[in-house]
GROMACS .gro file of C-alpha atoms in nm:
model
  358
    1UNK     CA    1   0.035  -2.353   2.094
    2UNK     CA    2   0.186  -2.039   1.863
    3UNK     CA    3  -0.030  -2.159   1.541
    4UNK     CA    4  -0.289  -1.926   1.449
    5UNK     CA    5  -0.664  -2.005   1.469
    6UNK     CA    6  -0.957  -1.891   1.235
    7UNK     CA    7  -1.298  -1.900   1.408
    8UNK     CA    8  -1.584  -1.896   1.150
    9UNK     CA    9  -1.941  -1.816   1.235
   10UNK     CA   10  -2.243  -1.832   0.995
   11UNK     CA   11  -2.488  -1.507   1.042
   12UNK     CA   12  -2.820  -1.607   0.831
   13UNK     CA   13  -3.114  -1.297   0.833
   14UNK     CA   14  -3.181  -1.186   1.167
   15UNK     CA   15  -2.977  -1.496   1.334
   16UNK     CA   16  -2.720  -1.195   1.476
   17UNK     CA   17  -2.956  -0.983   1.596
   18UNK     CA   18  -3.133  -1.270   1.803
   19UNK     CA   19  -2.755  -1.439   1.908
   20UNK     CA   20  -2.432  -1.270   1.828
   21UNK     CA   21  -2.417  -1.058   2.136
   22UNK     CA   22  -2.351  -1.307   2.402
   23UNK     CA   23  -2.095  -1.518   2.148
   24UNK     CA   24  -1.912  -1.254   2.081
   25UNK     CA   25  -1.849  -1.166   2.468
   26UNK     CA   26  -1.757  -1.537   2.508
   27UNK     CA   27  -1.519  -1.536   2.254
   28UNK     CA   28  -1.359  -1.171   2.390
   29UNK     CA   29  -1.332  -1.336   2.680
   30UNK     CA   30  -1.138  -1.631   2.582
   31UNK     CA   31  -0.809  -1.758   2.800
   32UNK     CA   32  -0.590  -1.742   2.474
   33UNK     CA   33  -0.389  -1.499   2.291
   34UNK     CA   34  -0.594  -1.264   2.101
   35UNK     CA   35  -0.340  -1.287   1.840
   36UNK     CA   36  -0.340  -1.597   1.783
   37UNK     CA   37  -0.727  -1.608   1.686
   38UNK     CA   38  -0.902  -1.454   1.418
   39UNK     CA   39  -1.276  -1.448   1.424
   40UNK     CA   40  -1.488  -1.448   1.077
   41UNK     CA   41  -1.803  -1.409   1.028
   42UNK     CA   42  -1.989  -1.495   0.720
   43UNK     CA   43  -2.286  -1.346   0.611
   44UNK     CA   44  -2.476  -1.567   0.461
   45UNK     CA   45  -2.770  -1.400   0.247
   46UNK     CA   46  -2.607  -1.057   0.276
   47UNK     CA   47  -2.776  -0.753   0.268
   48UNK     CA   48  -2.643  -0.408   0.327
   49UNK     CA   49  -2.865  -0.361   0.671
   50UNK     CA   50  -2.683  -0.717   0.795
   51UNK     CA   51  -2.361  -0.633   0.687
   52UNK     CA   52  -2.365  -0.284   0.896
   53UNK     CA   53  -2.521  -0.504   1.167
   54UNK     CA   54  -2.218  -0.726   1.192
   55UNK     CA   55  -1.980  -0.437   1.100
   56UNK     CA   56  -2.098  -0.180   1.387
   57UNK     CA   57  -2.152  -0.521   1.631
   58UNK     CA   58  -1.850  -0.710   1.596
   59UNK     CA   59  -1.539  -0.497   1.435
   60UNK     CA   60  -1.322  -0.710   1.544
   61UNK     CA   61  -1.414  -0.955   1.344
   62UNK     CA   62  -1.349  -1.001   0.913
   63UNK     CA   63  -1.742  -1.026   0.754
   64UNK     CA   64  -1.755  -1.190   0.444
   65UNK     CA   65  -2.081  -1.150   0.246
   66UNK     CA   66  -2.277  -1.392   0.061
   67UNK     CA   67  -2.562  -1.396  -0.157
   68UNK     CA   68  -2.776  -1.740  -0.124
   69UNK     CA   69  -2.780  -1.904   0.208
   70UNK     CA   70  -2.553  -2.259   0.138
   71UNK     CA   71  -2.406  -2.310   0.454
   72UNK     CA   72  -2.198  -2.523   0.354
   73UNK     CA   73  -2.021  -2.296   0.098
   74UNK     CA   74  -2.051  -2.010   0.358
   75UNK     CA   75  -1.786  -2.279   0.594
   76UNK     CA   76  -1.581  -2.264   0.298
   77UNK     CA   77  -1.566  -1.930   0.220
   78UNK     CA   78  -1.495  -1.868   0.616
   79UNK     CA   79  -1.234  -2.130   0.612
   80UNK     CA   80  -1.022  -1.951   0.258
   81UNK     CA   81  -1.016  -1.646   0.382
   82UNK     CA   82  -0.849  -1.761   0.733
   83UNK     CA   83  -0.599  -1.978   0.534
   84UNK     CA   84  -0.509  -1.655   0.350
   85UNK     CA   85  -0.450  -1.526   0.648
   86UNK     CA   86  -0.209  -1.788   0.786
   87UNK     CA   87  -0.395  -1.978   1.030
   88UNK     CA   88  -0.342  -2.324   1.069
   89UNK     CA   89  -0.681  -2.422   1.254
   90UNK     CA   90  -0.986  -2.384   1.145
   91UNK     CA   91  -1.299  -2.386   1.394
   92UNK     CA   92  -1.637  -2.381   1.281
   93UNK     CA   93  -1.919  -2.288   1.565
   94UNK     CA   94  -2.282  -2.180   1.581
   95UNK     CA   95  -2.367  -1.824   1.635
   96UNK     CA   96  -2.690  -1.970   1.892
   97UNK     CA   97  -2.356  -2.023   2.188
   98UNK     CA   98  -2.201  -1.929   2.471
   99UNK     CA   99  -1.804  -2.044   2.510
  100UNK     CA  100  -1.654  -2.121   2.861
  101UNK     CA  101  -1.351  -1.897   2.901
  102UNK     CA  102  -1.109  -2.217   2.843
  103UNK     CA  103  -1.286  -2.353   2.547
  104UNK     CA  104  -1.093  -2.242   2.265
  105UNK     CA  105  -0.724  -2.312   2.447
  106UNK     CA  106  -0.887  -2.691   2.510
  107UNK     CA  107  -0.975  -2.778   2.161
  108UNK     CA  108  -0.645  -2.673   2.063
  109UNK     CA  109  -0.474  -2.878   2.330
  110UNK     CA  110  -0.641  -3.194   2.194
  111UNK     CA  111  -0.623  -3.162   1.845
  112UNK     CA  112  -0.199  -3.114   1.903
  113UNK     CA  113  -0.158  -3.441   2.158
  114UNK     CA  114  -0.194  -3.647   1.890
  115UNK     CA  115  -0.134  -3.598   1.505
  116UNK     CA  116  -0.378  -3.850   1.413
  117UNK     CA  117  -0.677  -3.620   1.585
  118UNK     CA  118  -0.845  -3.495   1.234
  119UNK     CA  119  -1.137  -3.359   1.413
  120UNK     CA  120  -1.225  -3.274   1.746
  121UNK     CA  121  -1.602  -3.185   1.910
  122UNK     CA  122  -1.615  -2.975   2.239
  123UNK     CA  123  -1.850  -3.110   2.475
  124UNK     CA  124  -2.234  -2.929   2.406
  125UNK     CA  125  -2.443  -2.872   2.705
  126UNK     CA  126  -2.762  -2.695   2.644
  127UNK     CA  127  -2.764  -2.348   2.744
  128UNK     CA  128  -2.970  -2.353   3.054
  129UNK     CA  129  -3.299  -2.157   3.129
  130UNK     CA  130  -3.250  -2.077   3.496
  131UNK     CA  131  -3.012  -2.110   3.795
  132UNK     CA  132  -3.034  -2.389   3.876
  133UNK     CA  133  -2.979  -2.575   3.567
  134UNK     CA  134  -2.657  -2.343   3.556
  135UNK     CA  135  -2.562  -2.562   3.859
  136UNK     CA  136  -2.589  -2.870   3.677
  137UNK     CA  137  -2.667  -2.823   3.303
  138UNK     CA  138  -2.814  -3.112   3.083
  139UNK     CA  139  -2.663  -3.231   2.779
  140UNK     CA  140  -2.678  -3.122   2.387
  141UNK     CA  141  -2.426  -3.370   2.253
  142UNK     CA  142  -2.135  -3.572   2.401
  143UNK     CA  143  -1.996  -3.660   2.043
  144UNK     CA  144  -2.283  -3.766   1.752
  145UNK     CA  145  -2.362  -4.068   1.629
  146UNK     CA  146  -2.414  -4.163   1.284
  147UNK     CA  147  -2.689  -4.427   1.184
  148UNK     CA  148  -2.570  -4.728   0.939
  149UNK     CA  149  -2.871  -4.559   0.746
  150UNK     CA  150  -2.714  -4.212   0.709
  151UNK     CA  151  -2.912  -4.023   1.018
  152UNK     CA  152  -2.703  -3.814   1.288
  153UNK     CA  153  -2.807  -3.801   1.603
  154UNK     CA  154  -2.686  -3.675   1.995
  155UNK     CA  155  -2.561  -3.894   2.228
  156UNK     CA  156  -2.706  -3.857   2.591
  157UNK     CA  157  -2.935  -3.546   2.519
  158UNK     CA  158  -3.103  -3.441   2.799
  159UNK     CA  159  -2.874  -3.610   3.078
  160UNK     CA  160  -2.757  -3.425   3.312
  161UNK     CA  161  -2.376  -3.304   3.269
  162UNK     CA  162  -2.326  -3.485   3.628
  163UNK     CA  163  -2.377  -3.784   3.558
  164UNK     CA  164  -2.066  -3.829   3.242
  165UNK     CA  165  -1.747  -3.805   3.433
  166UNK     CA  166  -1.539  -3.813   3.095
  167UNK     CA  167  -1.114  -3.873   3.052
  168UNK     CA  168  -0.901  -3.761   2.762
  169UNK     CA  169  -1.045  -3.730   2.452
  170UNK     CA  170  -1.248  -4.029   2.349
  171UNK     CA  171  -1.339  -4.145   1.975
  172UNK     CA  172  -1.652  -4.055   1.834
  173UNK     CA  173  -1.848  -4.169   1.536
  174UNK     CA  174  -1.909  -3.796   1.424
  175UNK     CA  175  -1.831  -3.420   1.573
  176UNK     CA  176  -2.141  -3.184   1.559
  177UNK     CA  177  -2.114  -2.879   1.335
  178UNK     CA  178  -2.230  -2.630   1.674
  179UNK     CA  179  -1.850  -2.699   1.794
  180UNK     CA  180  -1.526  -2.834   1.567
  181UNK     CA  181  -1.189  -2.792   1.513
  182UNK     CA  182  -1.009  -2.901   1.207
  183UNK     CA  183  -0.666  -2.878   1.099
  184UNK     CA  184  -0.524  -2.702   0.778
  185UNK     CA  185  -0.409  -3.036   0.604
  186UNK     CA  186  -0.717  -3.232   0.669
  187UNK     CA  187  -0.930  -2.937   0.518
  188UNK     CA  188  -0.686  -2.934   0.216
  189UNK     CA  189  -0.664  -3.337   0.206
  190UNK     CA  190  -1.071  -3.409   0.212
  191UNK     CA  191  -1.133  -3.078  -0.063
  192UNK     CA  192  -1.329  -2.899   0.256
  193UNK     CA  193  -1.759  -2.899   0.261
  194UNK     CA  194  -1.939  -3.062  -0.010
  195UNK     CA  195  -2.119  -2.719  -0.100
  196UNK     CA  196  -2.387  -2.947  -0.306
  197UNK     CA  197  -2.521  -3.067   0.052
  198UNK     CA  198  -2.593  -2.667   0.087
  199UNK     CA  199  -2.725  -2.715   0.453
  200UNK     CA  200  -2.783  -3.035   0.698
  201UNK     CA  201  -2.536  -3.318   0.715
  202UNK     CA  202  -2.235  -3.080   0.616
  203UNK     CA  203  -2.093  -3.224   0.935
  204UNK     CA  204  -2.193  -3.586   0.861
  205UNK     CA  205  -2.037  -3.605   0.520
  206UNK     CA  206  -1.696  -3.423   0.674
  207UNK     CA  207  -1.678  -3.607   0.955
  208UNK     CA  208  -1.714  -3.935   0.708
  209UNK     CA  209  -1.453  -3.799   0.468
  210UNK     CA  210  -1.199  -3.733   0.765
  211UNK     CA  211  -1.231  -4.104   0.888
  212UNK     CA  212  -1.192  -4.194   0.572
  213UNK     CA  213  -0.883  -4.047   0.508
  214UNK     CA  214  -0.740  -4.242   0.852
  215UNK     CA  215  -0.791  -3.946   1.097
  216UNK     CA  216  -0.970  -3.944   1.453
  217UNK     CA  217  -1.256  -3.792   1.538
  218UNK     CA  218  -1.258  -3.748   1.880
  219UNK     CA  219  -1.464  -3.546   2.241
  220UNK     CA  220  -1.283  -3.260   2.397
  221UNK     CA  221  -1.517  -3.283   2.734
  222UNK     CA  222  -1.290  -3.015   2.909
  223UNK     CA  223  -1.391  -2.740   2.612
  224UNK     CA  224  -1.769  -2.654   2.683
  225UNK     CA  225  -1.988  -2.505   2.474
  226UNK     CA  226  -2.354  -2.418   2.587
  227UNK     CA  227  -2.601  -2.428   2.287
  228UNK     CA  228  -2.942  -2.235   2.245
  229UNK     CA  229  -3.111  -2.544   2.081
  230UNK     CA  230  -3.397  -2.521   1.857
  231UNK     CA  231  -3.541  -2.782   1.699
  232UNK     CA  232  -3.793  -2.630   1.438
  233UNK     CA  233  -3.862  -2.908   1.157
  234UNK     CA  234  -3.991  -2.752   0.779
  235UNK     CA  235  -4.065  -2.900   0.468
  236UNK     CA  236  -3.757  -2.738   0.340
  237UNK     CA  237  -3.502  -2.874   0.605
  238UNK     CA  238  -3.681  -3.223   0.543
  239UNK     CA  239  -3.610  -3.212   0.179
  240UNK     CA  240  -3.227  -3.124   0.238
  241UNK     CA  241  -3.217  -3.347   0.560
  242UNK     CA  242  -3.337  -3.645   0.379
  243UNK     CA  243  -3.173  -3.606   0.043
  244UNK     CA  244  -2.798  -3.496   0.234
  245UNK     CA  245  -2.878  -3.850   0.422
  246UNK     CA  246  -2.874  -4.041   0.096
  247UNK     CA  247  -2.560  -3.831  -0.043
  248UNK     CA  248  -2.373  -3.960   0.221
  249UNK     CA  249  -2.494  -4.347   0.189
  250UNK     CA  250  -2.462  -4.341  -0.178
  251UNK     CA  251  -2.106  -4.141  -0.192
  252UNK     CA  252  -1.904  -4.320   0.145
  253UNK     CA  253  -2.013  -4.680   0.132
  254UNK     CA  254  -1.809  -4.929   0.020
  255UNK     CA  255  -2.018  -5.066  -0.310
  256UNK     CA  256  -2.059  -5.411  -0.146
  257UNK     CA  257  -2.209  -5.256   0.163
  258UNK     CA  258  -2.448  -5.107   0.010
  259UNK     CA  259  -2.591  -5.377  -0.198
  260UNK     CA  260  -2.592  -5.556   0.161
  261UNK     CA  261  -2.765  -5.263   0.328
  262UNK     CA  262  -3.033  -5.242  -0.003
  263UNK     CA  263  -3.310  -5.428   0.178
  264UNK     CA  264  -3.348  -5.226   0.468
  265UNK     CA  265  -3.300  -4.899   0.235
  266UNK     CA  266  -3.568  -5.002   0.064
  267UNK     CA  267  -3.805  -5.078   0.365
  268UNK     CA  268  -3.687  -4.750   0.558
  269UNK     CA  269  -3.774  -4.544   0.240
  270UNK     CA  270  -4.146  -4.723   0.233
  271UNK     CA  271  -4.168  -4.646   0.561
  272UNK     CA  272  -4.089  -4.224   0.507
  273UNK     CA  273  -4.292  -4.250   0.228
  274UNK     CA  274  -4.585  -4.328   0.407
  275UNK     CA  275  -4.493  -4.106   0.710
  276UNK     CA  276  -4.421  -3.824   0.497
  277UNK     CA  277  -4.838  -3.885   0.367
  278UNK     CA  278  -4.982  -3.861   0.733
  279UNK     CA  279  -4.769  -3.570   0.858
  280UNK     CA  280  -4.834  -3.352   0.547
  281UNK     CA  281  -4.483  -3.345   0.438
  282UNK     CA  282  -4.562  -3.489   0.058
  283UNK     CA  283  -4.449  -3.212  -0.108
  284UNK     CA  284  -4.088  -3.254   0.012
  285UNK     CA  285  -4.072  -3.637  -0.075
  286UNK     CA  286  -4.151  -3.576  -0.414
  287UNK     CA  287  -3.920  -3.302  -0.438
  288UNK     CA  288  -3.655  -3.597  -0.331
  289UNK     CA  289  -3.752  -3.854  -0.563
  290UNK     CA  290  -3.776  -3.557  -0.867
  291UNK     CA  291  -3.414  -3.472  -0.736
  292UNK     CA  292  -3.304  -3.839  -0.766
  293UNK     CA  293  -3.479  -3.907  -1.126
  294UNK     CA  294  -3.234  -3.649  -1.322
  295UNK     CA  295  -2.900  -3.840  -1.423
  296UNK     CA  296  -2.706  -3.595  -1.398
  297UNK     CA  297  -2.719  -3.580  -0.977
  298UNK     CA  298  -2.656  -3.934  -1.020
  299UNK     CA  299  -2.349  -3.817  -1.179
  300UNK     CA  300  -2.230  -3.614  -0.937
  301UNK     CA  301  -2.266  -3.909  -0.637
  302UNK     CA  302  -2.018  -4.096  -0.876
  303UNK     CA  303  -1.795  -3.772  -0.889
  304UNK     CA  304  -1.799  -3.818  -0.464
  305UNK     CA  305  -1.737  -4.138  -0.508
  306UNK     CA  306  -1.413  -4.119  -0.699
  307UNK     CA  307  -1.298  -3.836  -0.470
  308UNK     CA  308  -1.393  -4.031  -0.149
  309UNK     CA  309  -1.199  -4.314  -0.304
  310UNK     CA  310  -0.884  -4.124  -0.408
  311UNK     CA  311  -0.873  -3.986   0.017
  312UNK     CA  312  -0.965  -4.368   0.212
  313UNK     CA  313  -0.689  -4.485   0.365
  314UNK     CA  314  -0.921  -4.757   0.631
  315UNK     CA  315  -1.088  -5.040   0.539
  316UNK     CA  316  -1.429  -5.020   0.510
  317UNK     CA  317  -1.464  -5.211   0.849
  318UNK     CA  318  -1.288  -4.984   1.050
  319UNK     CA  319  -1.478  -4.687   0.855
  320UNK     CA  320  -1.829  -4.817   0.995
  321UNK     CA  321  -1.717  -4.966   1.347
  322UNK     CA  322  -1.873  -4.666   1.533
  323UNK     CA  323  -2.232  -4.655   1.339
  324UNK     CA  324  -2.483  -4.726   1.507
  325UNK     CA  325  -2.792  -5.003   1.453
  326UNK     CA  326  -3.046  -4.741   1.687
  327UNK     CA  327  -3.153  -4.451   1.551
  328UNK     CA  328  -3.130  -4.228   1.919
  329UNK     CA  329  -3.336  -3.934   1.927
  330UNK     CA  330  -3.515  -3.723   2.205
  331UNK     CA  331  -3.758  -3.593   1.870
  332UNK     CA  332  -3.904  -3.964   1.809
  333UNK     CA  333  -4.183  -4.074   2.092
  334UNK     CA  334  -4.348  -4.308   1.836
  335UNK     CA  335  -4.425  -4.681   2.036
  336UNK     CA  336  -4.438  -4.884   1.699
  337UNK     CA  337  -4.075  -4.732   1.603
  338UNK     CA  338  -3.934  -4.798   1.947
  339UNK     CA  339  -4.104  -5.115   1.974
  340UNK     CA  340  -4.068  -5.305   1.606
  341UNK     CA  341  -3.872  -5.061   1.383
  342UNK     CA  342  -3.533  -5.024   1.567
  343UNK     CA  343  -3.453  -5.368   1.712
  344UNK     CA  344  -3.521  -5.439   1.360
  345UNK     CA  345  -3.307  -5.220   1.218
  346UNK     CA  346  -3.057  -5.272   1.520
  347UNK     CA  347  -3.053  -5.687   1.512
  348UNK     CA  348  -3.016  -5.607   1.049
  349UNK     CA  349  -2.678  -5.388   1.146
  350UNK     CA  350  -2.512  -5.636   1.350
  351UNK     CA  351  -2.579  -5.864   1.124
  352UNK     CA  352  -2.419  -5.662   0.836
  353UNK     CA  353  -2.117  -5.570   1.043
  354UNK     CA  354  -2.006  -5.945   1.059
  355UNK     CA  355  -2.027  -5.923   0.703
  356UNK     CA  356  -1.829  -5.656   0.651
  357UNK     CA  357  -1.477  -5.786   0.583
  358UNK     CA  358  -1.334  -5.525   0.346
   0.00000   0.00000   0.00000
């Protein structure tokens, strides 16, 4: 373990002010040579009162400003300036955190047992609100799962951390941006964040690409990460959520599964359509379908697509074997959904899956 590590941390407004303090004490405290890691934090949305913020706050760590909030250009810019500086892993993490002292030296330890780990996720426990869920903490994520219709979601949110007894580092469909490692040559092999996605699904489409190109994505349950979760939905992350979801379906399919998977597009999209009526969240539907209209966006999903086909190295069988036909999530208590709409969609995938022989 002598390569170098580059930890990079997004601050956006007043996110430091509300989080960095208890981060940055985790990280100090870290079981690992303090040479051997080099924190960055990028200031997304800089201003001159953030930057002194960060600078007086953290001066151990390298800020790098920015002017317009894209996230996933801010992971970018985090990750060029660490490879300038030599390191060799790259870890992006949420500001909203608190690190176990051994986190850091486990994610490393995984991601050099095997060199076809592209990606590794540390296990993300909610940070708990009193003692006694300090005793026995619930889950945030134990690896997330991506929907054959381009959601994300957590696996086992809510359980308690008790009850998952986990060994080694198993496979998982995709590893949540709160928590990842990546190595150097993966970065540089998949061309790093799609900064068109700007925020939401960054870690969807990168996890996607890195499969692609014939890496593992795997769990690192012995590096633990507790996560201030918030869940606050706008009409802004709606827009981005929903068009990122369709950036990755249109760009990562194979073109023959996504004629097969056309249908139950076309139903799903009726079905947001509608939703997006009741729950007053219009305005950010038609901002999607005014973003769709113009050709030239259209061109730039073929531009993914050329790249993503230049960097497969799977069939498109093994690409899609850990999707999932149930969308899973603790934010959907609708009966008609749970009832009618996923077993639908589940029974649809399996049936797709069989006919998936590319």
């Amino acid at each position: 373990m002598d390569k170098k590590t580059g930890i990079i941390l997004v601050n956006y407004k007043d996110y430091a002010r509300r989080f960095l303090g208890e981060c940055r004490d985790s990280l100090r405290a870290q079981n690992y040579l303090k040479e051997l890691m080099e924190v960055y934090v990028v200031d997304n949305v800089s201003s001159e009162e953030s930057l002194n913020y960060l600078k007086e706050n953290y001066p151990d760590a390298k800020v790098i400003a920015r002017p317009d909030g894209n996230y996933a250009a801010a992971n970018n810019a985090g990750i060029n300036a660490a490879i300038k500086d030599g390191c060799e892993y790259f870890i992006i993490a949420n500001m909203d955190t608190k690190f176990d002292p051994d986190w850091l030296f486990e994610l490393i330890k995984a991601v050099e047992s095997d060199p076809n780990i592209g990606i590794a996720q540390s296990k993300i426990l909610l940070y708990p609100q009193d003692e006694e869920e300090w005793k026995n903490p619930k889950i945030n994520t134990l690896g997330n799962l991506i929907h054959f219709m381009g959601y994300g979601g957590n696996s086992f949110y809510g359980h308690p951390d008790s009850e998952h007894k986990i060994e080694g580092y198993p496979e998982i469909s995709y590893a949540s941006g709160c928590a990842l490692i990546m190595k150097k040559e993966v970065f540089e092999k998949i061309g790093g964040y799609n900064e068109e996605y700007f925020m939401y699904h960054d870690d969807v489409e990168i996890s996607w690409k890195t499969r692609l190109a014939g890496y593992k994505i795997v769990l690192v349950p012995k590096s633990v990460v507790y996560h201030k979760y918030e869940f606050n939905r706008s009409i802004k992350m709606i827009y981005y959520m929903e068009r990122n979801r369709y950036f990755v379906v249109f760009s990562y399919y194979h073109i023959l599964t996504l004629i097969l998977l056309l249908p139950m597009l076309a139903v799903i999209e009726l079905g947001m359509f509608i939703f997006s009526i009741k729950n007053g969240w219009f305005e950010a539907r038609k901002n999607l379908y005014l973003y769709f209209s113009k050709v030239s966006n259209w061109k730039k999903i073929l531009k993914f697509r050329r790249e993503a086909k230049k960097i497969r190295k799977i069939s498109e069988k093994e690409a899609v074997a850990s999707f999932a036909g149930k969308l899973m999530s603790a934010k959907i208590h609708d009966s008609i959904f749970e009832r009618i709409v996923n077993p639908c969609m589940d029974i649809y995938w399996k049936i797709i899956k069989k006919l998936i022989i590319w």
